[in-house]
Coordinates of C-alpha atoms in Angstrom, one line a residue:
Chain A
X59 CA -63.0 -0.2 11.6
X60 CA -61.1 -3.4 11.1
X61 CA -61.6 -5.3 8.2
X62 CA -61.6 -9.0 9.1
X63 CA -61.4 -11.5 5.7
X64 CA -63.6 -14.8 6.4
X65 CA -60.6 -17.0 6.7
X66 CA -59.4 -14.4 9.5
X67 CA -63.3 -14.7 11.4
X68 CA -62.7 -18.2 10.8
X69 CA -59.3 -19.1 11.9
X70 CA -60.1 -17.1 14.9
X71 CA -63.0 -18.4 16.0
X72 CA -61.2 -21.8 15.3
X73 CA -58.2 -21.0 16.7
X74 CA -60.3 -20.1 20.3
X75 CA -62.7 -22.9 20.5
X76 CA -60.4 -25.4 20.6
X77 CA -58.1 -23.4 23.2
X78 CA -57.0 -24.9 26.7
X79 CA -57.1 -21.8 28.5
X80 CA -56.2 -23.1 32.0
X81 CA -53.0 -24.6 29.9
X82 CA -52.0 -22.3 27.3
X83 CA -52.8 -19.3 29.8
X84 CA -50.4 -19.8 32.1
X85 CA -47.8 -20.7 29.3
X86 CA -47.6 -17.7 27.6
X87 CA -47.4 -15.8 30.8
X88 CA -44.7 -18.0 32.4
X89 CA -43.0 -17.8 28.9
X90 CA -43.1 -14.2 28.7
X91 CA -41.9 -13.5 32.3
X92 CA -39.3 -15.5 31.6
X93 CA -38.1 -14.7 28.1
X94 CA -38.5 -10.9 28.6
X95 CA -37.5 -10.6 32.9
X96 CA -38.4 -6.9 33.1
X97 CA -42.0 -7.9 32.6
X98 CA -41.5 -9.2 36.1
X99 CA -42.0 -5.4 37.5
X100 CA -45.9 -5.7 37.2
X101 CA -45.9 -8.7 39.9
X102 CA -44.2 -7.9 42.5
X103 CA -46.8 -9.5 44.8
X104 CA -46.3 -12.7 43.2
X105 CA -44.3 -14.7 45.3
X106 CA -41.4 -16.9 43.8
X107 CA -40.4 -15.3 40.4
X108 CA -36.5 -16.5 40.9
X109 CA -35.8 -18.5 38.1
X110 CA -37.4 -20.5 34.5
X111 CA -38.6 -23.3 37.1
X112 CA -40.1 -21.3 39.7
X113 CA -41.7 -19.1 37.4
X114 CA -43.8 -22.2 35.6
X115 CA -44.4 -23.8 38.7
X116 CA -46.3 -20.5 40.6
X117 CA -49.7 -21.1 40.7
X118 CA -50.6 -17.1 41.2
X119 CA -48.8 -17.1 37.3
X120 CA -50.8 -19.5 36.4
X121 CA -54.3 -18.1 37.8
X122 CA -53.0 -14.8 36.2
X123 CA -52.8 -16.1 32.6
X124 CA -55.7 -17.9 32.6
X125 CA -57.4 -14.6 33.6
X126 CA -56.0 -13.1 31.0
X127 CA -57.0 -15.6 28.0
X128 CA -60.1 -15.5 29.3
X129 CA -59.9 -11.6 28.6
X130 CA -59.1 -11.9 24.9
X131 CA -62.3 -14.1 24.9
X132 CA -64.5 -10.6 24.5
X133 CA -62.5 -9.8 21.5
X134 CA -62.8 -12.8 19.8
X135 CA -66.7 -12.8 20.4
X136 CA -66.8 -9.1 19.4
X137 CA -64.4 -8.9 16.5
X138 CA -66.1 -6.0 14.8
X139 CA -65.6 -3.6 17.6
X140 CA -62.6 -4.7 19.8
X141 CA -61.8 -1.1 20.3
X142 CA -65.4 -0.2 22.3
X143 CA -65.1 -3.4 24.1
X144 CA -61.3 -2.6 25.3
X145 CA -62.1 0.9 26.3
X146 CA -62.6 0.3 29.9
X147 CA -59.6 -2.3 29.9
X148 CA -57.8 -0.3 28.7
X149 CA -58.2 2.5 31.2
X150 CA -57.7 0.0 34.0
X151 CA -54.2 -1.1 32.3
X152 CA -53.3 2.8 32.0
X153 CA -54.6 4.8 35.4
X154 CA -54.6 1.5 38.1
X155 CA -52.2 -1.1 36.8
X156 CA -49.5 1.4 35.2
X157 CA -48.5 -1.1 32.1
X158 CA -46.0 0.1 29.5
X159 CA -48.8 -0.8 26.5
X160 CA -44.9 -1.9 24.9
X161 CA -45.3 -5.2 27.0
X162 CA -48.4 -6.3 25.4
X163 CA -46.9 -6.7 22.1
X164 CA -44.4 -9.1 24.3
X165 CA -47.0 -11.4 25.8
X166 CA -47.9 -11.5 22.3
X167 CA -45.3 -12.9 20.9
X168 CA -45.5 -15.2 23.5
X169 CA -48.8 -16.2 22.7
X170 CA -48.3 -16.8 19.6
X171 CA -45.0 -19.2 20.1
X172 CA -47.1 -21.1 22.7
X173 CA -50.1 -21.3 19.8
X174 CA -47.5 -22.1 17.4
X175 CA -46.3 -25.1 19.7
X176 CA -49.8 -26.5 19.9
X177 CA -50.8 -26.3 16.8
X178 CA -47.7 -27.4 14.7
X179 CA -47.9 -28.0 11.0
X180 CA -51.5 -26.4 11.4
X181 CA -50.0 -23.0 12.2
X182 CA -49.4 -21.8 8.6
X183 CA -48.4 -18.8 7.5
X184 CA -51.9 -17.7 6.4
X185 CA -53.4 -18.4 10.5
X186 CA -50.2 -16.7 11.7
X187 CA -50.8 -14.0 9.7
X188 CA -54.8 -14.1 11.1
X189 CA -53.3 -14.7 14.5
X190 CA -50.8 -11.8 14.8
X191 CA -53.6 -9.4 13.1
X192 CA -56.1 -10.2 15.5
X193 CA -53.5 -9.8 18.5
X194 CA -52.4 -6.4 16.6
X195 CA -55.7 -5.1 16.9
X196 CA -56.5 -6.1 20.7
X197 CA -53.3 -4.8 21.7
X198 CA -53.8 -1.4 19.8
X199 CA -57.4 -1.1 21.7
X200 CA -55.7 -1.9 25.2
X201 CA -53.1 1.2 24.3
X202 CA -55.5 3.3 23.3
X203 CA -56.9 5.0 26.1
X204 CA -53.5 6.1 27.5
X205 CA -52.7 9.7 27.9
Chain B
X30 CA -28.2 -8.1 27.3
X31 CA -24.9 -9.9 26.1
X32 CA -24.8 -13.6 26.2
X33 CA -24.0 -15.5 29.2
X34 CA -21.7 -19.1 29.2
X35 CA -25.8 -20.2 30.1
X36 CA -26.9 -18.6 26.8
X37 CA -24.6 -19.9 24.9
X38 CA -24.6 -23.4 26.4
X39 CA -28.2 -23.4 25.6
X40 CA -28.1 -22.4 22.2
X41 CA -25.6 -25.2 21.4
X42 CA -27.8 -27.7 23.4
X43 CA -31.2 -26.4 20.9
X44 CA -29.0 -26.2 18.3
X45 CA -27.6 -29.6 18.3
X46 CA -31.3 -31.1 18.3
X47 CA -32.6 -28.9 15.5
X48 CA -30.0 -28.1 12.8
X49 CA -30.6 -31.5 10.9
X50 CA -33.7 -29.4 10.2
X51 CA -32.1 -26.2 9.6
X52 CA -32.9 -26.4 5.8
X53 CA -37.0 -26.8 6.5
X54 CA -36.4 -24.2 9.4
X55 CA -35.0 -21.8 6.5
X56 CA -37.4 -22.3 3.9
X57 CA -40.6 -22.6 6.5
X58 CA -39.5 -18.8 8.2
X59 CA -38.8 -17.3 5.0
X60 CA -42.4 -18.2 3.5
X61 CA -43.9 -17.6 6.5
X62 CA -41.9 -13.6 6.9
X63 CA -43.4 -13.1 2.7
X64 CA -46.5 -13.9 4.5
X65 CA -47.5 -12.4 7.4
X66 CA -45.1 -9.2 6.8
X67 CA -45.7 -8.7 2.9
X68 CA -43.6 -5.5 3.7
X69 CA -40.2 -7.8 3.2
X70 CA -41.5 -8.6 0.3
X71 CA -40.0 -5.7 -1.2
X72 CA -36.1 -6.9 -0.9
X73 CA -37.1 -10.6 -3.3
X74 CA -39.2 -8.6 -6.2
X75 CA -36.5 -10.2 -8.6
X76 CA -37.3 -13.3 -7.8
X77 CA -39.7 -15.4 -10.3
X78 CA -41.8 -16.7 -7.5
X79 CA -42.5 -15.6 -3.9
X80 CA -44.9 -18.0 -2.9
X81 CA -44.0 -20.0 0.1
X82 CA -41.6 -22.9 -0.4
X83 CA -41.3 -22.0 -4.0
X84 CA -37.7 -23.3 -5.8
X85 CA -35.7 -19.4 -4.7
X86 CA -37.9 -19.4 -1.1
X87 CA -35.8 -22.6 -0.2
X88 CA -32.7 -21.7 -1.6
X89 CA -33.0 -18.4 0.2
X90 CA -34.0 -20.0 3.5
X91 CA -31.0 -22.6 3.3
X92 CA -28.7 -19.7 2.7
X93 CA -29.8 -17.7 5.8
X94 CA -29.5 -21.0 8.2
X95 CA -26.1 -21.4 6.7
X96 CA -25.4 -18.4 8.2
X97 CA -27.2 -18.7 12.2
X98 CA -25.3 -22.3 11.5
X99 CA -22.1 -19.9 10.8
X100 CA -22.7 -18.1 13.5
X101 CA -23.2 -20.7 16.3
X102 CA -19.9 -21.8 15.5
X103 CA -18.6 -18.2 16.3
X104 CA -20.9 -17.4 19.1
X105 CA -17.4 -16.3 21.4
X106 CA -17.1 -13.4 19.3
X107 CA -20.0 -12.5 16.9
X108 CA -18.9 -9.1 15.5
X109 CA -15.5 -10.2 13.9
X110 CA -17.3 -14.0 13.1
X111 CA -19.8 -12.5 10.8
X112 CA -17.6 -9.6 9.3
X113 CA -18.0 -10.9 5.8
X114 CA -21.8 -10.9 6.3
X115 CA -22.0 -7.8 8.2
X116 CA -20.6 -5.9 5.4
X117 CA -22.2 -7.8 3.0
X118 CA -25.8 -6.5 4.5
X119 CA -24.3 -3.1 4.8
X120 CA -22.9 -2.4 1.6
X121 CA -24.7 -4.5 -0.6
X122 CA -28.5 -5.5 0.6
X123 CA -28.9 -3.0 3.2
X124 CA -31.7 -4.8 4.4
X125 CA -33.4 -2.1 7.0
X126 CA -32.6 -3.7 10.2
X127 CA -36.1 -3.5 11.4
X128 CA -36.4 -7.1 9.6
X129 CA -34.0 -8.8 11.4
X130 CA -36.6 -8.6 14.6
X131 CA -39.0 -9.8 12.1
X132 CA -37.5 -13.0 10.6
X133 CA -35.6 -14.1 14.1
X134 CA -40.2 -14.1 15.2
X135 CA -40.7 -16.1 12.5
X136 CA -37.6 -18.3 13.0
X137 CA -38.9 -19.4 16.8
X138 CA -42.6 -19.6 15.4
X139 CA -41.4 -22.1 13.3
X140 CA -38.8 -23.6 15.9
X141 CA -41.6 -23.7 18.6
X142 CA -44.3 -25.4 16.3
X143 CA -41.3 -28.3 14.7
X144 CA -39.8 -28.7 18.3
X145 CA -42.6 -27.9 20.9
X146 CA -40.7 -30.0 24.0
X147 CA -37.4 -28.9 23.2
X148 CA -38.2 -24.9 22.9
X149 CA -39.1 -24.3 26.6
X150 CA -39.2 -20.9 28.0
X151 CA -35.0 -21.4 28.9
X152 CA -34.4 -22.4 25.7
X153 CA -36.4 -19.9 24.1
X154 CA -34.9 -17.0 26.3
X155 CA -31.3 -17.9 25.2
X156 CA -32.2 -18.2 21.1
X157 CA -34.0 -15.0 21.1
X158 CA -30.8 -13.3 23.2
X159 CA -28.8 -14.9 20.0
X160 CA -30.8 -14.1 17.0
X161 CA -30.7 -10.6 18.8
X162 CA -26.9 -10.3 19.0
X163 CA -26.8 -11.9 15.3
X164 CA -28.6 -9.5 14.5
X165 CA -26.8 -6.4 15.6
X166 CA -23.5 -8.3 14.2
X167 CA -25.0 -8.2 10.9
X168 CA -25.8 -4.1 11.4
X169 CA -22.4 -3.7 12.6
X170 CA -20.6 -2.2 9.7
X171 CA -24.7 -0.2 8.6
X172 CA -23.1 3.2 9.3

């Protein structure tokens, strides 16, 4: 089981309650399809995926990431067992959706860049430390029904 | 993924609006790598004091934005611009060259949360296809 500090519970909880989904959402995703293009694979359907601008400007992106910050909600309100609450997430990603678990640590990074923008001098080294652990952890638990 | 005339055009555009803070940029990555990977703390343990922005943390930090500085200036031809360096980090630190991923993360953390207009996703894209072929400049001469 994960061992969370209080700072960690705290800067989480922090970090989430003061979140724009509908606007950091969509940012991270955009970002990520844009900074890492072979992400692109998973969305297909998508429409207009041409370029930086059309990318940020799609409003299926944008729906999209929203949905998925929304996700990460259930971990942050069960940060003692993100593994049990991912399970069935996690076989969705694996048998229906078909993600290489390698791209979650990319929309990740992304994540955390777009946080980092937000926040500013507030994103310290201690809450990026917090941040990145938490992420760790939720994208371990969405790779670990795959076989 | 070798860089483009758009990548490098790019990275001279960011570059231009962010190296008067290159010295901050340094010392705020560096801290912020002891931190959240206290794995690379192993290279520094002959330094007095590891905290972050401690007297050799900003040293260190200016030193290593001398050198992305260095190599904007050769960004035509990496490999033979950062020879010196390359066999420096072969040779001498051999750093493991896992932790050149880690400090270029922490070097856009930092760039995104001092510049958050100016590090869009095209900017972003471009830097992170830099710090990546820095990187493998630096490994060049490893074995």
């Amino acid at each position: 089981m994960v061992e969370w500090s209080d700072f960690e519970r705290a800067t989480i909880q922090d970090i989430f309650s003061k979140m724009e989904y509908e606007v950091v959402g969509p940012a991270a995703l955009s970002r990520c399809l844009v900074v890492y293009p072979w992400t692109q694979r998973y969305f297909g359907n998508f429409g207009n995926l041409y370029n930086a601008a059309a990318i940020i400007a799609n409003p299926l992106v944008a729906k999209h990431g929203t949905t998925i910050l929304h996700g990460l909600d259930r971990a942050v309100k069960n940060m003692d067992d993100i593994k049990a609450t991912y399970a069935e997430l996690s076989v969705l990603h694996s048998e229906k959706l078909h993600v290489d678990p390698d791209n979650f640590k990319l929309l990740s990074d992304c994540l955390t860049i777009v946080v980092a923008a937000k926040l500013g001098k507030d994103f310290t080294g201690d809450v990026q430390a917090a941040f990145q652990k938490f992420l760790a952890v939720v994208v371990s638990s969405l790779g670990r029904q795959y076989h | 993924m070798s860089l483009t005339q758009k990548d490098k055009a790019a990275v001279k555009a960011l570059w231009a609006k962010i190296s008067k803070s290159a010295d901050a940029i340094g010392s705020d990555a560096l801290s912020r790598m002891l931190t959240v990977y206290p794995q690379t703390k192993t290279y520094f343990s002959h330094w007095p004091d590891m905290s972050p922005g401690s007297a050799p943390v900003k040293a260190h930090g200016k030193k290593v934005m001398g050198g992305i500085n260095l190599a904007v200036s050769k960004i035509d031809d990496l490999t033979n611009g950062l020879l010196e360096l390359s066999e420096q980090h072969a040779f001498q630190l051999r750093v493991d060259p896992t932790n050149f991923k880690i400090l270029s993360h922490c070097v856009l953390v930092v760039v995104s949360s001092m510049f958050p207009n100016d590090f869009t996703p095209e900017a972003h894209v471009a830097f992170d296809k830099f710090l990546t072929a820095v990187a493998l400049a630096l490994s060049e001469k490893y074995r």
